[in-house]
Coordinates of C-alpha atoms in Angstrom, one line a residue:
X1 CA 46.9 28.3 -110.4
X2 CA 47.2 31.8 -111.5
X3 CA 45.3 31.9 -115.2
X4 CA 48.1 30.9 -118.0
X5 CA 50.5 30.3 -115.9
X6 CA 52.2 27.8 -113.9
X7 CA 52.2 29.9 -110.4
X8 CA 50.8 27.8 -107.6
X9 CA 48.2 30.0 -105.8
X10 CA 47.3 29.6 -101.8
X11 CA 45.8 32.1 -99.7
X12 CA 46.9 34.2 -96.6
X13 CA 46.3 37.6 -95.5
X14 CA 46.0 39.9 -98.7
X15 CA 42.2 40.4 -99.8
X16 CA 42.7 37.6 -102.7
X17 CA 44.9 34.7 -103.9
X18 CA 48.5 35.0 -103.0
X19 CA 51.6 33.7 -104.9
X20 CA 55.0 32.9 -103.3
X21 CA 57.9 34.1 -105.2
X22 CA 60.9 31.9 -106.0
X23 CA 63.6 33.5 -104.2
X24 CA 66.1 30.1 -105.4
X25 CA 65.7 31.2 -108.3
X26 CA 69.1 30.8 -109.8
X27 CA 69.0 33.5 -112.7
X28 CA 68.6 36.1 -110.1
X29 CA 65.2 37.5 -111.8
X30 CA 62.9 36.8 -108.4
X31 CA 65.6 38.5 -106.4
X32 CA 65.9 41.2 -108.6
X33 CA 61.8 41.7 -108.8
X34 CA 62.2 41.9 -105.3
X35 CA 64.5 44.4 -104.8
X36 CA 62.5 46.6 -107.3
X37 CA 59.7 46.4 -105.3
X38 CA 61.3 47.5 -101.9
X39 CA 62.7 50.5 -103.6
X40 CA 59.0 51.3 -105.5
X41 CA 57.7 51.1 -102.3
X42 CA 60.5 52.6 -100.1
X43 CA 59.6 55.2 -102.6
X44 CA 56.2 55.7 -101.1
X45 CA 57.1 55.2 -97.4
X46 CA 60.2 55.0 -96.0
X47 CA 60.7 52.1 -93.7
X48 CA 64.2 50.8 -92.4
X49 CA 63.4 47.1 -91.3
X50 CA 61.4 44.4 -92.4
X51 CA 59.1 41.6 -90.9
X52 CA 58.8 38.5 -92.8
X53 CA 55.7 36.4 -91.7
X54 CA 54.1 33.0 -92.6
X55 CA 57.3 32.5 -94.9
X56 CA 57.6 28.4 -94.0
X57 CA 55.0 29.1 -96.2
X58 CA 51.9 28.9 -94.2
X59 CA 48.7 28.6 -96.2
X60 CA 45.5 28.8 -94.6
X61 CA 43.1 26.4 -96.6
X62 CA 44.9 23.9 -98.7
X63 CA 42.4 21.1 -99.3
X64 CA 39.3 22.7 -97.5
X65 CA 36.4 21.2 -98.8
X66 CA 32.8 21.9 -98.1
X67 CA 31.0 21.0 -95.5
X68 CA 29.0 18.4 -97.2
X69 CA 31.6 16.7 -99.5
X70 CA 31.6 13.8 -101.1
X71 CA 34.3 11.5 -102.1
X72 CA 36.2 12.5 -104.8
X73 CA 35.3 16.5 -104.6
X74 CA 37.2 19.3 -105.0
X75 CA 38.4 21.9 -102.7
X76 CA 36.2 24.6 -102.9
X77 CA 35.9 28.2 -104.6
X78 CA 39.4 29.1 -105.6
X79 CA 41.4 27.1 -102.7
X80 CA 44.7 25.3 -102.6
X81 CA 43.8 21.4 -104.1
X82 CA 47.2 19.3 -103.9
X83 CA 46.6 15.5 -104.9
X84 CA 47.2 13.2 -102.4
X85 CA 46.8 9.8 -103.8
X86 CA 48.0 8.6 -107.1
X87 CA 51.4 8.9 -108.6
X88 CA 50.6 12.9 -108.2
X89 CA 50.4 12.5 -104.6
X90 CA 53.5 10.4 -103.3
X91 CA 55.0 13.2 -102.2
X92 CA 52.1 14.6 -100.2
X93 CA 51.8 11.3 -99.0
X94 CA 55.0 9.8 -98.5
X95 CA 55.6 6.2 -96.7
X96 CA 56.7 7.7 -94.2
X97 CA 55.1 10.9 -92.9
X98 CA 56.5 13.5 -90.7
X99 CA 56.1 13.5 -87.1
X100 CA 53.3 16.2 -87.7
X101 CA 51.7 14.5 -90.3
X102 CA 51.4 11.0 -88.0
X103 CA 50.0 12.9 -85.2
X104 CA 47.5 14.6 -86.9
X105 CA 44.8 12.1 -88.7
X106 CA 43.6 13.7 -91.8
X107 CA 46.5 15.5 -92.5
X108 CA 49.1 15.5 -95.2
X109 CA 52.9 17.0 -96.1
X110 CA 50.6 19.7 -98.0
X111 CA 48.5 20.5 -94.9
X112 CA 48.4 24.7 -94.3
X113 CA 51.2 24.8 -96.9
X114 CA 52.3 24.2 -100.5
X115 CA 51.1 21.2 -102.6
X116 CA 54.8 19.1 -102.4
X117 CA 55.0 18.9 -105.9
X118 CA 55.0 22.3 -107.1
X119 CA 58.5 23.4 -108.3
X120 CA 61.0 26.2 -107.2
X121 CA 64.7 27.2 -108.3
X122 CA 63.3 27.9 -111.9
X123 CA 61.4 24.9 -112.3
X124 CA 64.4 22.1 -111.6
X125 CA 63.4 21.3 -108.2
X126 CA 60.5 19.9 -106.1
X127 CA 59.1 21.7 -103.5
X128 CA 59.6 18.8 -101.2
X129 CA 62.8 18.9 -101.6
X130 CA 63.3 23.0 -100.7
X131 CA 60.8 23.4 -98.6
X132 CA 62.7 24.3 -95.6
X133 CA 65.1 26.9 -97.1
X134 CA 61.8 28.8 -98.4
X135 CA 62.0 31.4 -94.8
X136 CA 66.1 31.1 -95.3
X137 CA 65.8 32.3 -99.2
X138 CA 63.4 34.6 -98.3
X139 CA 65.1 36.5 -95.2
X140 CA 68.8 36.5 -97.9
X141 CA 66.3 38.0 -100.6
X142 CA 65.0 40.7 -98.1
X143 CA 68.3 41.5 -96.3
X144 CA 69.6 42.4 -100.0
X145 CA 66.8 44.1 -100.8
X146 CA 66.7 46.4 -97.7
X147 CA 70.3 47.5 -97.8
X148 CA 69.2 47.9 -101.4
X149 CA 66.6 50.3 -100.5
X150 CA 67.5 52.2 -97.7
X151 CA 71.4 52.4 -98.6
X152 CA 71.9 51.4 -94.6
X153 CA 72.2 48.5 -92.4
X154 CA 68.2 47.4 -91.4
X155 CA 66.9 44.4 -89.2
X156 CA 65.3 41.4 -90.6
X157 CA 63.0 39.8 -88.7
X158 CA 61.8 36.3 -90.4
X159 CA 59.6 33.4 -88.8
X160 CA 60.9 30.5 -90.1
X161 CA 64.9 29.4 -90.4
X162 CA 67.3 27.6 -91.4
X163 CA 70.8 27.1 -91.0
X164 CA 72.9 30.3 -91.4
X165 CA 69.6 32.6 -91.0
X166 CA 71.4 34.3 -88.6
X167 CA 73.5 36.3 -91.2
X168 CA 70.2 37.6 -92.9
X169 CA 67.7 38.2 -89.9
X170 CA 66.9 37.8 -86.8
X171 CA 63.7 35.5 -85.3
X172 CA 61.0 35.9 -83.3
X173 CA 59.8 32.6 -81.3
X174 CA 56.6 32.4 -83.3
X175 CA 53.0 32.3 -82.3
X176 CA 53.1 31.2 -78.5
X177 CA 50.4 31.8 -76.2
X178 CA 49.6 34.1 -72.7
X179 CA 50.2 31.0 -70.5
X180 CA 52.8 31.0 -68.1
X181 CA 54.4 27.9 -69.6
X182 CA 55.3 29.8 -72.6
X183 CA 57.0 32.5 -70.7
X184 CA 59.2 29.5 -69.4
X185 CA 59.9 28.0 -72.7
X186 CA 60.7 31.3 -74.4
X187 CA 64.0 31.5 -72.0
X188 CA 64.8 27.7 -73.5
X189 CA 63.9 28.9 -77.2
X190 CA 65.8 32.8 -76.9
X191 CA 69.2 30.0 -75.8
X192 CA 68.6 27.4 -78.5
X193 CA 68.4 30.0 -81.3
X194 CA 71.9 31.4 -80.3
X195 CA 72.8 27.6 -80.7
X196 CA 71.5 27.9 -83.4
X197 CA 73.1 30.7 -84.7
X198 CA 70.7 33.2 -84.7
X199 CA 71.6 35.6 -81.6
X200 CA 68.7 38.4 -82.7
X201 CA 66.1 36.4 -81.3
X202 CA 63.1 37.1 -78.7
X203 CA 59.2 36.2 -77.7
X204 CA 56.1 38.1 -78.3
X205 CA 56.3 39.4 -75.1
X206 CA 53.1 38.9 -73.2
X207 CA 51.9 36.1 -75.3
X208 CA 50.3 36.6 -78.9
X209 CA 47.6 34.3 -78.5
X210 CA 44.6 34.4 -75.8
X211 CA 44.1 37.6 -73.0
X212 CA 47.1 38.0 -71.0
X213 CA 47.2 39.1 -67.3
X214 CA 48.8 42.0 -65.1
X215 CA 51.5 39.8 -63.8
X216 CA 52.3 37.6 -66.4
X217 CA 52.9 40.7 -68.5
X218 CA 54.6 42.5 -66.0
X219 CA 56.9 39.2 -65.6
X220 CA 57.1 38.6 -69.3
X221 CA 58.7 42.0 -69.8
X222 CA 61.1 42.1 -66.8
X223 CA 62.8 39.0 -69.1
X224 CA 62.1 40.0 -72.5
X225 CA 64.0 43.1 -72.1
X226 CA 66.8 40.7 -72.1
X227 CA 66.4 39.2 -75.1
X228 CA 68.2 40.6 -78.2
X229 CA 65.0 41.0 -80.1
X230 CA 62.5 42.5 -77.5
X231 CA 58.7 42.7 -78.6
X232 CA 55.5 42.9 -77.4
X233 CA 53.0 41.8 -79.6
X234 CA 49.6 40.0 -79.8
X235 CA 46.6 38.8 -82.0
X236 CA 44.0 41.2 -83.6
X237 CA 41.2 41.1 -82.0
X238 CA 42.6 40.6 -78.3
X239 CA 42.7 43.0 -75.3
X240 CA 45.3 45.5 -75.9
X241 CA 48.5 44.7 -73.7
X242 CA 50.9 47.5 -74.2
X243 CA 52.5 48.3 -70.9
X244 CA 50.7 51.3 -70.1
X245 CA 47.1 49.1 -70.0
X246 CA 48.6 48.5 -66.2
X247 CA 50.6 51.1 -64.2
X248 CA 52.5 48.4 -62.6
X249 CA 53.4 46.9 -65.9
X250 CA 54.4 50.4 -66.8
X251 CA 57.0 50.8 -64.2
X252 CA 58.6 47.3 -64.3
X253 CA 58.9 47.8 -68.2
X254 CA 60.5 51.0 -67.5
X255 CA 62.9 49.8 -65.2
X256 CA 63.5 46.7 -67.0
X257 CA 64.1 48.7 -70.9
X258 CA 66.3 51.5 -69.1
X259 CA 68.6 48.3 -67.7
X260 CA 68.6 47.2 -71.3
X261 CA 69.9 50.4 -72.8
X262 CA 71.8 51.4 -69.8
X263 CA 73.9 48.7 -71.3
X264 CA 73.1 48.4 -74.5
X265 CA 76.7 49.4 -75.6
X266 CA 78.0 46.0 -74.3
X267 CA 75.3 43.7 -76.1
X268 CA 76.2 45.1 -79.0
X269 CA 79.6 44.3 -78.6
X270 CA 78.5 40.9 -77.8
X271 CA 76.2 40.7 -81.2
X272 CA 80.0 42.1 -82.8
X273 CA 81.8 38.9 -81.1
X274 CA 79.1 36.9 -82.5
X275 CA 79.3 38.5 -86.3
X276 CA 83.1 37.7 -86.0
X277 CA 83.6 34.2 -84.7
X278 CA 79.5 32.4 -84.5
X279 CA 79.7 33.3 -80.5
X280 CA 76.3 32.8 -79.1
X281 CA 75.1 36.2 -76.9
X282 CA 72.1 34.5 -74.8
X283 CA 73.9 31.5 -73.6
X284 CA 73.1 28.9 -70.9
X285 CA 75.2 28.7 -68.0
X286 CA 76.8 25.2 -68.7
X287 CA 78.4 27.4 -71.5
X288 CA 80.4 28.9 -69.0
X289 CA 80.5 26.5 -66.8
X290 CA 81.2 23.3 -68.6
X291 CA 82.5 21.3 -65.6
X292 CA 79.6 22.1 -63.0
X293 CA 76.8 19.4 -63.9
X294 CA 74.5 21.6 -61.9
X295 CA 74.3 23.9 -64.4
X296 CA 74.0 20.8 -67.5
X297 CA 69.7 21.6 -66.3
X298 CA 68.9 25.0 -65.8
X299 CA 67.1 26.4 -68.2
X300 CA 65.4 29.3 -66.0
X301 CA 68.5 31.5 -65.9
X302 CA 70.8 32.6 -68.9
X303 CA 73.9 34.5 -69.1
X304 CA 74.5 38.0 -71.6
X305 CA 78.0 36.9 -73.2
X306 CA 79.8 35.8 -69.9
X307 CA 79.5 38.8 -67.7
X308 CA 75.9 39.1 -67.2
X309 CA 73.6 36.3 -65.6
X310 CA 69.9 36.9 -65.2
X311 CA 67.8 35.1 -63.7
X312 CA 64.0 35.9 -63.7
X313 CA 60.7 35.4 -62.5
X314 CA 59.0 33.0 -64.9
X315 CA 56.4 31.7 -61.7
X316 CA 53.2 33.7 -60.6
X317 CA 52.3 34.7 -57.1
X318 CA 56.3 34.7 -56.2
X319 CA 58.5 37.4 -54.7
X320 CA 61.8 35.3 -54.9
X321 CA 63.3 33.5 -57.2
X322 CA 66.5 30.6 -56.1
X323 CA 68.6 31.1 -58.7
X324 CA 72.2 28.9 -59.2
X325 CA 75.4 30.6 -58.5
X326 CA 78.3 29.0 -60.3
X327 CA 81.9 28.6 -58.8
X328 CA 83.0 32.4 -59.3
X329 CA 83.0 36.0 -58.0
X330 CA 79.5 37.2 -58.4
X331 CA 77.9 41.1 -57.5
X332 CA 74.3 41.6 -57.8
X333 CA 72.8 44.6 -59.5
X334 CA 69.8 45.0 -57.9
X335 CA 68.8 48.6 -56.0
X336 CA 69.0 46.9 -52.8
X337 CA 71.8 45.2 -53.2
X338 CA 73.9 46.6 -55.6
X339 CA 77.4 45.2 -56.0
X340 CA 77.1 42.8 -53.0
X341 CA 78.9 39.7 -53.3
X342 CA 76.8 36.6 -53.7
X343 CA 77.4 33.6 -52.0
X344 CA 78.1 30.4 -54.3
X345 CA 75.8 27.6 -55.1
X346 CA 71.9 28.0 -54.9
X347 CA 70.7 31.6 -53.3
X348 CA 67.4 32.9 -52.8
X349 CA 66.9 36.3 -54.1
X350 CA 64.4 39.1 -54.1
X351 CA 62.2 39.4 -57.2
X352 CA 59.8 42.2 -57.2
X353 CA 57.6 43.2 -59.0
X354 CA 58.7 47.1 -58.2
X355 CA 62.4 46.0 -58.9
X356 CA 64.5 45.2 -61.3
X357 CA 64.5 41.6 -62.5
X358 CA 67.8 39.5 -60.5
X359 CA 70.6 40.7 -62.8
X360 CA 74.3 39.5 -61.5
X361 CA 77.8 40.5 -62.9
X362 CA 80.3 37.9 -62.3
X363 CA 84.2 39.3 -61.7
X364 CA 86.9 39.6 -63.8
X365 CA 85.1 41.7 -66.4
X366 CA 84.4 45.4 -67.6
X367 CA 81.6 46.4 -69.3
X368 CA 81.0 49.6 -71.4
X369 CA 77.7 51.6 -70.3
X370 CA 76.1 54.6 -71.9
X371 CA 73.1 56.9 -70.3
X372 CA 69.5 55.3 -71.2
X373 CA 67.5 57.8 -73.4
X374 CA 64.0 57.7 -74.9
X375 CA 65.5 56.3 -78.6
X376 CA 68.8 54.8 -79.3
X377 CA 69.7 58.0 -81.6
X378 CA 69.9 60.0 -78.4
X379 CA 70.8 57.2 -75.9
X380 CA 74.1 57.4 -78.5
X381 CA 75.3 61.1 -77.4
X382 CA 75.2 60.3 -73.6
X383 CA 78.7 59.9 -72.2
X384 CA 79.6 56.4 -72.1
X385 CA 80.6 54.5 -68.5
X386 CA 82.6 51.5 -67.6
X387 CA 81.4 48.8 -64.6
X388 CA 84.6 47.0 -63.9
X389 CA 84.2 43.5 -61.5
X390 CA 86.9 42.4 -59.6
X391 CA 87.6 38.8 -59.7
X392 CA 89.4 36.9 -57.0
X393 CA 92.6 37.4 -59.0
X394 CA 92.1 41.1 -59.4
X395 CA 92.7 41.4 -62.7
X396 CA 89.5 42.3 -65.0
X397 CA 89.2 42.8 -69.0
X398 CA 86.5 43.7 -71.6
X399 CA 85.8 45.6 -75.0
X400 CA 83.9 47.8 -76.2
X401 CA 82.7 47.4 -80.3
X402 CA 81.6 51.2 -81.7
X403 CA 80.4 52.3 -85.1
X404 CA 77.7 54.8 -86.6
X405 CA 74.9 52.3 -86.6
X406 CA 73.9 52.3 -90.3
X407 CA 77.1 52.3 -92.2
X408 CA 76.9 49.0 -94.8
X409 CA 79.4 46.7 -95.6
X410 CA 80.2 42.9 -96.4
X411 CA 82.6 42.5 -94.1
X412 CA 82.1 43.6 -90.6
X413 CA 86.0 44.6 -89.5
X414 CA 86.7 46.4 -92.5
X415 CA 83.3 48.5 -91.3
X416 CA 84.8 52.0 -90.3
X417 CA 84.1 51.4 -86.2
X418 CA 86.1 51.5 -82.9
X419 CA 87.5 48.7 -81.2
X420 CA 88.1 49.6 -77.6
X421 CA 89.9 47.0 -74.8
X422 CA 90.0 48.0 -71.3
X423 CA 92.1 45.8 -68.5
X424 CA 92.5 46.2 -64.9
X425 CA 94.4 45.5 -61.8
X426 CA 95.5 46.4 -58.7
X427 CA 98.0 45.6 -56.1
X428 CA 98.5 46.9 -52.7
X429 CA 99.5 50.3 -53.5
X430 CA 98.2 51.1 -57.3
X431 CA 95.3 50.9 -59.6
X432 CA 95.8 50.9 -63.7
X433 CA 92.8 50.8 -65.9
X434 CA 94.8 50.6 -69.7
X435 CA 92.4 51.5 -72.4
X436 CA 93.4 50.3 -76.1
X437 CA 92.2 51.2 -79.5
X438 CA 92.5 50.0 -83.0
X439 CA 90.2 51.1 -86.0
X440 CA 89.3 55.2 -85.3
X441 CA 86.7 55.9 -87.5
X442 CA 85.6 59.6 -88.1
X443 CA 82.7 60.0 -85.5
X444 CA 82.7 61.9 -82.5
X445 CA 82.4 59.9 -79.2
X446 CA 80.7 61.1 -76.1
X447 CA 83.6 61.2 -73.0
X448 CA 84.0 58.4 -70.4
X449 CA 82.6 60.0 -67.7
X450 CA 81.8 57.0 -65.1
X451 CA 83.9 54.3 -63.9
X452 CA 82.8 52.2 -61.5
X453 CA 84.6 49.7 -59.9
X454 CA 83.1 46.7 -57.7
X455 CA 85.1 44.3 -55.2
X456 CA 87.3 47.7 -55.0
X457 CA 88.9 46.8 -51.4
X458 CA 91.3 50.4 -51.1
X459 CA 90.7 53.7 -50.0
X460 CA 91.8 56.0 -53.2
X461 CA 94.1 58.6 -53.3
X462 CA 91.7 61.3 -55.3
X463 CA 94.6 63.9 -55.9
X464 CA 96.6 60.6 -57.4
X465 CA 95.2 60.3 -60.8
X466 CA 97.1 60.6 -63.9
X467 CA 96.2 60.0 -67.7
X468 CA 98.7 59.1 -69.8
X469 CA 101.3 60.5 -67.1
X470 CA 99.8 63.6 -66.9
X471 CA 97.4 64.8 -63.5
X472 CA 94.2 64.2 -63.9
X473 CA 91.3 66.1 -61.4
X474 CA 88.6 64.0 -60.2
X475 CA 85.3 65.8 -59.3
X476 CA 85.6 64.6 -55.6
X477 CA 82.1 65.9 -54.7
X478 CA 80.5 63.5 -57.6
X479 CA 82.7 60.5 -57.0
X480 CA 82.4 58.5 -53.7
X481 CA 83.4 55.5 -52.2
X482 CA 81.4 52.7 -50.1
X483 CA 84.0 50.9 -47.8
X484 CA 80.8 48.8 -47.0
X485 CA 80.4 47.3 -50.5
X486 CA 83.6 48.0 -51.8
X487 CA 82.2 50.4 -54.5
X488 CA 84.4 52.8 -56.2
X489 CA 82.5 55.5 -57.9
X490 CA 84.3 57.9 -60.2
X491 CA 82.0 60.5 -61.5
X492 CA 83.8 63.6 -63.7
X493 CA 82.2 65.2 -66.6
X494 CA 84.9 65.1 -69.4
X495 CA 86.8 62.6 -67.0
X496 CA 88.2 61.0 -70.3
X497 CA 88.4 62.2 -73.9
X498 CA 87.6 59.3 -75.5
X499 CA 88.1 60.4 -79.4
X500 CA 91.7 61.8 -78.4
X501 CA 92.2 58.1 -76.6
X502 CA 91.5 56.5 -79.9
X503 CA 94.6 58.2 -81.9
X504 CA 96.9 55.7 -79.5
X505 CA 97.4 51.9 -79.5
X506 CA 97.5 52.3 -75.8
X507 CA 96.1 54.7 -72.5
X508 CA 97.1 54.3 -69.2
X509 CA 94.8 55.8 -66.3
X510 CA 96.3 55.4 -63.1
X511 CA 95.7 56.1 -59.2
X512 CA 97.3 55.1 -55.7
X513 CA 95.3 54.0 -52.6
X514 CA 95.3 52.0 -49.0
X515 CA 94.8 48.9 -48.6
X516 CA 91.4 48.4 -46.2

């Protein structure tokens, strides 16, 4: 206990004892102290996220004793000593223990924690009682104090959760381990979070504990560039494992990360849906599926919002992976087969190590693209693209959720941003792609320069475009069409003009074209 006062001491990484601030603190005071601090030292250095760590709290010697102790000694030097029998230790020592607790001989409530009777929320409460909102106080305490800061929207990353965490910060999976199990579990954890609802979520990629290999890292990273949060990260003291340690893991993070920003403007649409309604943006297939019991058990595939399904490599030594095709229109994404239709039910598909990871888009949906770049800051001024999948009904729809990236405010729809919705179809003789918009802010788009359209079974009519009802030219020698795949390709620099699109409720692109 810190000298004259009542502050419980423990101690983690900083150089001496550590306390751990109230953040339930009803009067506001912690949460205040804290926000003053993030400004001093914003002050200092600017910064514009935060990592919370060891926040359930973790403590790293709670009861050690000395080697040679004796009954009734102390812990020693100036560690954590919580009583654990006697009226002072029923709550250390309860009846009934945890799970944890049973398993572990030797161990009590307090073990690598807090002694269970210390007090929070300005002394009225038990620690036992509010031990598991400590990570949730925290990550509300730092997602006020960040925006407090910076004067902009900032991540959050904290360890340990609760329920609503997801509307303060994001989580990583915690400390796992370079085994190949834990690549496997990480796609289970990743889809439980967004149960949970906490969709910013991913895995040290390449495992934080113990020396990692080439081709678990190389795998590790083909699927970790689809989770929300994607990090790799590992222990101090343990070979370095940053991509660029192996050439091939290199390339397949490369190919992997420009996938991911390629398309990062329709994740972040699906983290908008989320914001708005508690939608989940890794989701397991029986999500979509709900009446295939084949999908009730895989856990080895996952699905971006509805559109996207991946389905990864999580095995070594293997060059294939059989992934599950539900009952519905599916195109692959893969360079060598890109927008072939896959067959229904269980497939086995290509998984290099050279390759993208097997990405599929099912039909019926439209999904806004932008150019990869080196950051997201210039990723944003690339013109933005559309991929739209034809489903067996023809018809496809999607959205596109747009805003200036740092803008802060309580309530996400009265955020200045642009809401764009985008529908298709076709019959025999006509295509119409209608483009909506509600909420123009005052930012400058990039134009829609790409649409592409797969399942496109027509030969178009290039000098047969019209926007709005006025001719539109269409850079035939960019543009192309595979009869073979049924790829439409429609390639124009300027082809649409996005920010004059926005002014009406309503766009209309148009085009005729021959049935095959």
């Amino acid at each position: 206990m810190a000298k004259d006062t009542k502050i419980m001491l423990g101690n983690v990484w900083p150089e001496r004892n550590t306390a751990f601030p109230d953040f339930l603190d009803p009067t506001n005071i912690t949460n205040n102290w804290w926000t003053a601090e993030f400004a001093r030292f914003h002050n200092t250095l600017g910064f514009d996220g935060i990592w919370i760590d060891m926040n359930e709290p973790s403590n790293f010697d709670t009861n050690v004793y000395s080697s040679n102790r004796i009954d009734g000694e102390a812990p020693t030097g100036d560690k954590l000593a919580c009583p654990i029998s006697g009226a002072d230790g029923k709550l250390d020592n309860p009846p009934y223990p945890t799970q944890a607790v049973y398993l572990h001989m030797g161990e009590y409530l307090c073990s690598k924690t807090l002694c269970m009777n210390g007090k929070t929320t300005r002394g009225t409460q038990d620690f036992y009682n509010t031990k598991n909102l400590y990570g949730w106080s925290e990550a509300r305490a730092t997602s006020a104090a960040l925006s407090a800061a910076t004067g902009k929207r900032g991540a959050v990353i904290s360890r340990s959760t609760f329920i609503s965490s997801g509307r303060y910060a994001g989580h990583w999976l915690g400390d796992n381990t370079a085994r190949w199990e834990d690549l496997q579990t990480s796609v289970i954890g990743a889809m439980e979070f967004n149960l949970f609802g906490i969709p910013y979520v991913g895995s040290d990629i390449c495992g934080f504990n113990g020396k990692t290999t080439e081709e678990l890292c190389l795998r590790w990273h083909q699927m970790g560039a689809f989770h929300s949060f994607s990090r790799n990260h590992n222990t101090q003291g343990d070979p370095a494992q940053d991509p660029a340690v192996w050439p091939s893991v290199a390339l397949a993070a490369k190919i992997a990360l420009m996938f991911r920003y390629q398309y990062l403007p329709y994740l972040y649409s699906l983290h908008y849906r989320a914001s708005l309604f508690g939608a989940t943006v890794i989701r397991p297939l029986f999500f979509e599926f709900p009446t295939d019991s084949e999908t009730f058990t895989i856990d080895r595939q996952f699905l971006w919002g509805s559109a996207l399904m991946i389905a990864p490599a999580l095995d070594p030594g293997v060059t294939t992976v059989r992934a599950y095709f539900p009952s519905d229109r599916w195109y692959s994404l893969q360079n060598e087969t890109y927008g072939q239709q896959m067959p229904v039910g269980f497939n086995t598909v290509p998984a290099l190590t050279t390759a993208l990871t097997p990405v599929f888009v099912r039909g019926g949906y439209i999904l806004p693209r932008q150019g990869p770049a080196t950051t997201t800051t210039a990723a944003r001024k690339n013109p933005f693209e559309i991929l739209i999948t034809v489903a067996g009904n023809g018809g496809s729809t999607g959205e596109l959720y747009y805003d200036d990236g740092e803008s802060l405010s309580d309530d996400i729809l009265s955020n200045p941003h642009f809401y764009f919705n985008f529908s298709y179809a076709a019959t025999d003789g006509q295509a119409t792609v209608n483009i909506g918009c509600s909420s123009p802010m005052e930012l400058t788009l990039p134009t829609l320069d790409v649409i592409e359209i797969f399942g496109y079974a027509y030969t178009p009519d290039y000098t047969s475009f019209y926007w709005n009802g006025n001719k539109l030219n269409v850079n035939v020698q960019t543009s192309s069409y595979n009869a073979l795949r049924r790829i439409l390709t429609l390639r124009t620099v300027g082809l649409i003009d996005l920010n004059v699109a926005a002014q009406r409720t309503n766009n209309v692109l148009t085009w005729t074209h021959k049935k095959n």
